[in-house]
Each structure stands twice: as C-alpha cells, then as structure tokens.
PDB file of C-alpha atoms in Angstrom:
ATOM      1  CA  MET A   1       1.957  -6.537 -23.845  1.00 47.00           C
ATOM      2  CA  ALA A   2       2.510  -2.897 -23.326  1.00 51.00           C
ATOM      3  CA  VAL A   3       0.138  -0.094 -23.827  1.00 57.00           C
ATOM      4  CA  LYS A   4      -0.024   0.939 -27.543  1.00 66.00           C
ATOM      5  CA  ARG A   5      -0.351   4.637 -26.905  1.00 74.00           C
ATOM      6  CA  SER A   6       2.070   6.974 -25.170  1.00 78.00           C
ATOM      7  CA  PRO A   7       1.309   8.173 -21.598  1.00 74.00           C
ATOM      8  CA  ALA A   8       0.509  11.673 -23.105  1.00 80.00           C
ATOM      9  CA  ASP A   9      -1.966  10.029 -25.351  1.00 80.00           C
ATOM     10  CA  VAL A  10      -3.561   8.324 -22.266  1.00 76.00           C
ATOM     11  CA  LEU A  11      -3.636  11.574 -20.420  1.00 79.00           C
ATOM     12  CA  ALA A  12      -5.317  13.363 -23.194  1.00 85.00           C
ATOM     13  CA  VAL A  13      -8.168  10.816 -23.291  1.00 84.00           C
ATOM     14  CA  PHE A  14      -8.620  10.987 -19.654  1.00 80.00           C
ATOM     15  CA  GLU A  15      -8.672  14.811 -19.744  1.00 86.00           C
ATOM     16  CA  ALA A  16     -11.286  14.680 -22.521  1.00 91.00           C
ATOM     17  CA  LEU A  17     -13.300  12.485 -20.471  1.00 85.00           C
ATOM     18  CA  SER A  18     -12.983  14.697 -17.402  1.00 85.00           C
ATOM     19  CA  ARG A  19     -14.215  17.724 -19.370  1.00 93.00           C
ATOM     20  CA  GLN A  20     -17.131  15.795 -20.888  1.00 94.00           C
ATOM     21  CA  HIS A  21     -18.085  14.274 -17.485  1.00 89.00           C
ATOM     22  CA  PRO A  22     -16.965  16.824 -14.809  1.00 89.00           C
ATOM     23  CA  ASN A  23     -17.163  15.698 -11.344  1.00 85.00           C
ATOM     24  CA  ALA A  24     -17.988  12.069 -12.443  1.00 82.00           C
ATOM     25  CA  ASP A  25     -18.881   9.954  -9.246  1.00 85.00           C
ATOM     26  CA  THR A  26     -20.377   6.648  -8.593  1.00 92.00           C
ATOM     27  CA  GLU A  27     -24.316   6.502  -8.771  1.00 95.00           C
ATOM     28  CA  LEU A  28     -24.437   4.408  -5.747  1.00 97.00           C
ATOM     29  CA  HIS A  29     -25.677   6.162  -2.717  1.00 98.00           C
ATOM     30  CA  TYR A  30     -23.681   5.843   0.453  1.00 98.00           C
ATOM     31  CA  ARG A  31     -22.824   7.831   3.606  1.00 98.00           C
ATOM     32  CA  ASN A  32     -19.616   6.153   4.527  1.00 98.00           C
ATOM     33  CA  ALA A  33     -16.910   3.567   3.328  1.00 98.00           C
ATOM     34  CA  PHE A  34     -18.773   0.633   4.697  1.00 98.00           C
ATOM     35  CA  GLU A  35     -22.081   1.560   3.003  1.00 98.00           C
ATOM     36  CA  LEU A  36     -20.140   2.001  -0.343  1.00 98.00           C
ATOM     37  CA  LEU A  37     -18.353  -1.363   0.190  1.00 98.00           C
ATOM     38  CA  ALA A  38     -21.679  -3.091   0.774  1.00 98.00           C
ATOM     39  CA  ALA A  39     -23.483  -1.311  -2.069  1.00 98.00           C
ATOM     40  CA  THR A  40     -20.688  -2.168  -4.492  1.00 98.00           C
ATOM     41  CA  ILE A  41     -20.789  -5.873  -3.529  1.00 98.00           C
ATOM     42  CA  LEU A  42     -24.568  -5.798  -4.297  1.00 98.00           C
ATOM     43  CA  SER A  43     -23.995  -4.023  -7.649  1.00 97.00           C
ATOM     44  CA  ALA A  44     -22.494  -7.112  -9.337  1.00 94.00           C
ATOM     45  CA  GLN A  45     -24.783  -8.162 -12.043  1.00 94.00           C
ATOM     46  CA  SER A  46     -27.337  -5.593 -10.975  1.00 96.00           C
ATOM     47  CA  THR A  47     -27.948  -1.890 -11.702  1.00 96.00           C
ATOM     48  CA  ASP A  48     -26.987   0.972  -9.451  1.00 97.00           C
ATOM     49  CA  THR A  49     -30.664   2.069  -9.499  1.00 97.00           C
ATOM     50  CA  ARG A  50     -31.683  -1.427  -8.127  1.00 98.00           C
ATOM     51  CA  VAL A  51     -29.061  -1.217  -5.614  1.00 98.00           C
ATOM     52  CA  ASN A  52     -30.066   2.290  -4.405  1.00 98.00           C
ATOM     53  CA  LEU A  53     -33.744   0.886  -4.006  1.00 98.00           C
ATOM     54  CA  VAL A  54     -32.380  -1.798  -1.673  1.00 98.00           C
ATOM     55  CA  THR A  55     -29.790  -0.204   0.444  1.00 98.00           C
ATOM     56  CA  PRO A  56     -31.863   2.278   2.493  1.00 98.00           C
ATOM     57  CA  ALA A  57     -33.759  -0.704   4.267  1.00 98.00           C
ATOM     58  CA  LEU A  58     -30.451  -2.636   4.473  1.00 98.00           C
ATOM     59  CA  PHE A  59     -28.644   0.115   6.029  1.00 98.00           C
ATOM     60  CA  ALA A  60     -31.601   1.150   8.374  1.00 98.00           C
ATOM     61  CA  ARG A  61     -31.529  -2.467   9.803  1.00 98.00           C
ATOM     62  CA  PHE A  62     -27.677  -2.827   9.671  1.00 98.00           C
ATOM     63  CA  PRO A  63     -26.150   0.576   9.924  1.00 97.00           C
ATOM     64  CA  ASP A  64     -22.511  -0.638  10.276  1.00 98.00           C
ATOM     65  CA  ALA A  65     -20.162  -3.654  10.002  1.00 98.00           C
ATOM     66  CA  ALA A  66     -20.739  -4.664  13.550  1.00 98.00           C
ATOM     67  CA  ALA A  67     -24.511  -5.002  13.029  1.00 98.00           C
ATOM     68  CA  LEU A  68     -24.311  -6.746   9.718  1.00 98.00           C
ATOM     69  CA  ALA A  69     -21.657  -9.142  10.947  1.00 98.00           C
ATOM     70  CA  VAL A  70     -24.182 -10.784  13.358  1.00 98.00           C
ATOM     71  CA  ALA A  71     -27.115 -10.442  10.940  1.00 98.00           C
ATOM     72  CA  ASP A  72     -29.520 -13.334  10.368  1.00 98.00           C
ATOM     73  CA  VAL A  73     -28.923 -14.663   6.862  1.00 98.00           C
ATOM     74  CA  ALA A  74     -32.559 -14.966   5.966  1.00 98.00           C
ATOM     75  CA  VAL A  75     -33.303 -11.314   6.909  1.00 98.00           C
ATOM     76  CA  VAL A  76     -30.518 -10.086   4.723  1.00 98.00           C
ATOM     77  CA  GLU A  77     -31.401 -12.369   1.819  1.00 98.00           C
ATOM     78  CA  ASP A  78     -34.847 -11.048   1.849  1.00 98.00           C
ATOM     79  CA  LEU A  79     -33.622  -7.497   1.903  1.00 98.00           C
ATOM     80  CA  VAL A  80     -31.166  -7.938  -1.101  1.00 98.00           C
ATOM     81  CA  LYS A  81     -33.052 -10.508  -3.080  1.00 98.00           C
ATOM     82  CA  SER A  82     -34.101  -8.297  -5.929  1.00 98.00           C
ATOM     83  CA  THR A  83     -30.520  -7.449  -6.706  1.00 98.00           C
ATOM     84  CA  GLY A  84     -29.938 -11.070  -8.073  1.00 97.00           C
ATOM     85  CA  PHE A  85     -27.539 -13.723  -6.835  1.00 98.00           C
ATOM     86  CA  PHE A  86     -28.846 -12.984  -3.356  1.00 98.00           C
ATOM     87  CA  ARG A  87     -27.598 -15.945  -1.547  1.00 98.00           C
ATOM     88  CA  GLN A  88     -23.935 -15.344  -2.720  1.00 98.00           C
ATOM     89  CA  LYS A  89     -24.232 -11.586  -2.044  1.00 98.00           C
ATOM     90  CA  THR A  90     -25.535 -12.231   1.420  1.00 98.00           C
ATOM     91  CA  ARG A  91     -22.676 -14.614   2.157  1.00 98.00           C
ATOM     92  CA  ALA A  92     -20.337 -11.947   0.840  1.00 98.00           C
ATOM     93  CA  LEU A  93     -21.919  -8.961   2.860  1.00 98.00           C
ATOM     94  CA  ILE A  94     -22.078 -10.888   6.136  1.00 98.00           C
ATOM     95  CA  GLY A  95     -18.534 -12.209   5.606  1.00 98.00           C
ATOM     96  CA  THR A  96     -17.037  -8.845   4.683  1.00 98.00           C
ATOM     97  CA  ALA A  97     -18.819  -7.371   7.678  1.00 98.00           C
ATOM     98  CA  GLN A  98     -17.370 -10.063  10.073  1.00 98.00           C
ATOM     99  CA  ALA A  99     -13.799  -9.687   8.512  1.00 98.00           C
ATOM    100  CA  VAL A 100     -14.024  -5.760   8.862  1.00 98.00           C
ATOM    101  CA  VAL A 101     -14.877  -6.248  12.522  1.00 98.00           C
ATOM    102  CA  GLU A 102     -12.538  -8.949  13.365  1.00 98.00           C
ATOM    103  CA  ARG A 103      -9.525  -7.920  11.391  1.00 98.00           C
ATOM    104  CA  HIS A 104     -10.013  -4.111  11.140  1.00 98.00           C
ATOM    105  CA  GLY A 105     -11.668  -2.974  14.222  1.00 98.00           C
ATOM    106  CA  GLY A 106     -14.875  -2.246  12.275  1.00 98.00           C
ATOM    107  CA  GLU A 107     -13.248   0.239   9.875  1.00 98.00           C
ATOM    108  CA  VAL A 108     -12.976  -0.410   6.073  1.00 98.00           C
ATOM    109  CA  PRO A 109      -9.187  -0.875   5.342  1.00 98.00           C
ATOM    110  CA  ARG A 110      -7.518   1.662   3.260  1.00 97.00           C
ATOM    111  CA  ALA A 111      -5.178  -0.721   1.461  1.00 97.00           C
ATOM    112  CA  MET A 112      -5.828  -2.636  -1.619  1.00 96.00           C
ATOM    113  CA  ASP A 113      -4.248  -5.827  -0.325  1.00 97.00           C
ATOM    114  CA  ALA A 114      -6.465  -5.828   2.899  1.00 98.00           C
ATOM    115  CA  LEU A 115      -9.646  -5.037   0.741  1.00 98.00           C
ATOM    116  CA  VAL A 116      -9.261  -7.785  -1.739  1.00 97.00           C
ATOM    117  CA  GLN A 117      -8.927 -10.377   1.190  1.00 98.00           C
ATOM    118  CA  LEU A 118     -12.494  -9.511   2.148  1.00 98.00           C
ATOM    119  CA  PRO A 119     -15.214 -11.913   0.910  1.00 97.00           C
ATOM    120  CA  GLY A 120     -16.865 -10.696  -2.295  1.00 95.00           C
ATOM    121  CA  VAL A 121     -14.249  -7.908  -2.740  1.00 97.00           C
ATOM    122  CA  GLY A 122     -12.106  -7.979  -5.849  1.00 96.00           C
ATOM    123  CA  ARG A 123      -9.884  -5.279  -7.348  1.00 95.00           C
ATOM    124  CA  LYS A 124     -12.735  -3.370  -9.042  1.00 95.00           C
ATOM    125  CA  THR A 125     -14.728  -3.114  -5.819  1.00 97.00           C
ATOM    126  CA  ALA A 126     -11.586  -2.274  -3.818  1.00 97.00           C
ATOM    127  CA  ASN A 127     -10.751   0.520  -6.293  1.00 95.00           C
ATOM    128  CA  VAL A 128     -14.352   1.933  -6.088  1.00 96.00           C
ATOM    129  CA  VAL A 129     -14.280   2.226  -2.357  1.00 97.00           C
ATOM    130  CA  LEU A 130     -10.726   3.478  -2.047  1.00 95.00           C
ATOM    131  CA  GLY A 131     -11.391   6.141  -4.748  1.00 91.00           C
ATOM    132  CA  HIS A 132     -14.779   7.290  -3.853  1.00 93.00           C
ATOM    133  CA  ALA A 133     -15.001   6.839  -0.092  1.00 96.00           C
ATOM    134  CA  LEU A 134     -11.471   6.909   1.099  1.00 96.00           C
ATOM    135  CA  GLY A 135      -9.562   9.325  -1.080  1.00 91.00           C
ATOM    136  CA  VAL A 136      -6.972   6.787  -2.402  1.00 91.00           C
ATOM    137  CA  PRO A 137      -6.416   7.051  -6.135  1.00 85.00           C
ATOM    138  CA  GLY A 138      -7.479   3.983  -8.132  1.00 82.00           C
ATOM    139  CA  LEU A 139      -8.877   2.919 -11.264  1.00 88.00           C
ATOM    140  CA  ALA A 140     -11.856   0.494 -11.421  1.00 92.00           C
ATOM    141  CA  VAL A 141     -11.721  -1.559 -14.456  1.00 94.00           C
ATOM    142  CA  ASP A 142     -14.888  -3.147 -15.434  1.00 92.00           C
ATOM    143  CA  ARG A 143     -15.841  -4.861 -18.651  1.00 92.00           C
ATOM    144  CA  HIS A 144     -16.608  -1.571 -20.260  1.00 91.00           C
ATOM    145  CA  VAL A 145     -13.344   0.190 -19.379  1.00 92.00           C
ATOM    146  CA  LEU A 146     -11.544  -3.006 -20.482  1.00 94.00           C
ATOM    147  CA  ARG A 147     -13.170  -3.075 -23.790  1.00 95.00           C
ATOM    148  CA  VAL A 148     -12.922   0.529 -24.526  1.00 92.00           C
ATOM    149  CA  ALA A 149      -9.295   0.833 -23.496  1.00 90.00           C
ATOM    150  CA  ASN A 150      -8.489  -1.996 -25.716  1.00 93.00           C
ATOM    151  CA  ARG A 151     -10.541  -0.799 -28.609  1.00 91.00           C
ATOM    152  CA  ILE A 152      -8.917   2.623 -28.713  1.00 86.00           C
ATOM    153  CA  GLY A 153      -5.484   1.370 -27.994  1.00 87.00           C
ATOM    154  CA  LEU A 154      -4.879   2.601 -24.512  1.00 85.00           C
ATOM    155  CA  ALA A 155      -4.320  -0.912 -23.228  1.00 90.00           C
ATOM    156  CA  LYS A 156      -3.814  -4.439 -24.535  1.00 93.00           C
ATOM    157  CA  SER A 157      -5.078  -7.263 -22.513  1.00 95.00           C
ATOM    158  CA  ASP A 158      -8.288  -9.309 -21.712  1.00 95.00           C
ATOM    159  CA  ASP A 159      -7.282  -9.180 -17.999  1.00 96.00           C
ATOM    160  CA  PRO A 160      -8.813  -6.390 -15.951  1.00 95.00           C
ATOM    161  CA  GLU A 161      -5.942  -6.237 -13.504  1.00 94.00           C
ATOM    162  CA  ARG A 162      -3.391  -5.976 -16.363  1.00 95.00           C
ATOM    163  CA  VAL A 163      -5.467  -3.270 -18.025  1.00 94.00           C
ATOM    164  CA  GLU A 164      -5.605  -1.498 -14.590  1.00 92.00           C
ATOM    165  CA  GLN A 165      -1.821  -1.698 -14.476  1.00 91.00           C
ATOM    166  CA  GLN A 166      -1.297  -0.431 -18.000  1.00 89.00           C
ATOM    167  CA  LEU A 167      -3.619   2.537 -17.511  1.00 86.00           C
ATOM    168  CA  THR A 168      -2.479   3.548 -14.244  1.00 85.00           C
ATOM    169  CA  GLY A 169       1.098   2.978 -15.152  1.00 83.00           C
ATOM    170  CA  ALA A 170       0.700   5.317 -18.148  1.00 78.00           C
ATOM    171  CA  LEU A 171      -1.014   7.939 -15.969  1.00 76.00           C
ATOM    172  CA  ALA A 172       1.246   7.543 -12.743  1.00 68.00           C
ATOM    173  CA  SER A 173       3.351  10.625 -13.222  1.00 53.00           C
ATOM    174  CA  LEU A 174       0.994  12.685 -15.275  1.00 55.00           C
ATOM    175  CA  TRP A 175      -2.464  12.517 -13.686  1.00 60.00           C
ATOM    176  CA  TRP A 176      -2.480  10.680 -10.298  1.00 53.00           C
ATOM    177  CA  THR A 177       0.033  13.016  -8.749  1.00 44.00           C
ATOM    178  CA  ARG A 178      -1.745  16.233  -9.633  1.00 43.00           C
TER     179      ARG A 178
END
C-alpha cells in the first residue's frame, strides 16, 4: 500500500524533526566504519549505553576486521557477554570480520547489497553504517520508526523494508538530494 501522505507532508515531518533534533547522530561510539558495524551488531536487543561500555575493550583487543576475523570465540564472548545474546553476536562479529577481510580486502563495503550479505547485518544495520560512517544516504527503520511512521500516516506497512522504501521514496527528490 502506498504512503498516505504526500511527499511534501513527509518532508515537513522530517524538517520538523531536524529542527527539534539538530545534528542528530548515533549514540554509539566509533572511530571508523568497522567499529560502527561491530557496535551496531552488538546493539541488537541491547542499549547503546551498554554497547559503549563493552566496545572499548573489544576494539582495544581487536582493532580491525583482520584481528577480529581470527579471534578466539571464548575471548569475544567474554567481552560482549553483557550485551545479551552473546553467542549469536560473537558468531556474527567474527563471521562479519572474516567476510570483510576475505571479500572486501578488510574494508567495510559501501553498498547495501554487499553489507546485508555479511553475517548479522540486515538493512537497519547497513543503513546505520552507510549513513553515519560512510556518508551514503539511508534510512534505518527500527520498530520505533515503523510504528511512528504508520501511526502518523507517513507509511503503511508492518514490514521495515517496505516502510523504508515508502519513506525514502517520498523523500527521494525533496530531501536526499539536497
């Protein structure tokens, strides 16, 4: 189903949010795209505050994809345990690091299609990394964005990818190209 409101309506909401929250950015602490990718993977079902407590030790021990790709599973699990779902997150972190090294020469890819093929990386995580660390426009749709966009009539879907398409489609010529 199509967006209920016009592109101008959607733009007005985004502009109001931009005025209310100028220079909005992620709360996750990172120094490069790989650190943001890892932190965003850890943020699933956790708080940014908790992730920010864990990542300094993680990144001190494993400063890049090459180091994390050969990490001992038990060591990583111990470092990330307090973020919850630590076994799954450890598999995703190490698998992503291995894929970044093997398929992308150690550099985080700058394309959505390549990012979502990494273990533990969905569109939301990919959009966070693209937008905040790599300067590629994107819109991360989490459950809050999905609910609010539906509630105020900016989108109509229960599928985050569809809501992302509806919002970015409405904004394509008005906001992303500024």
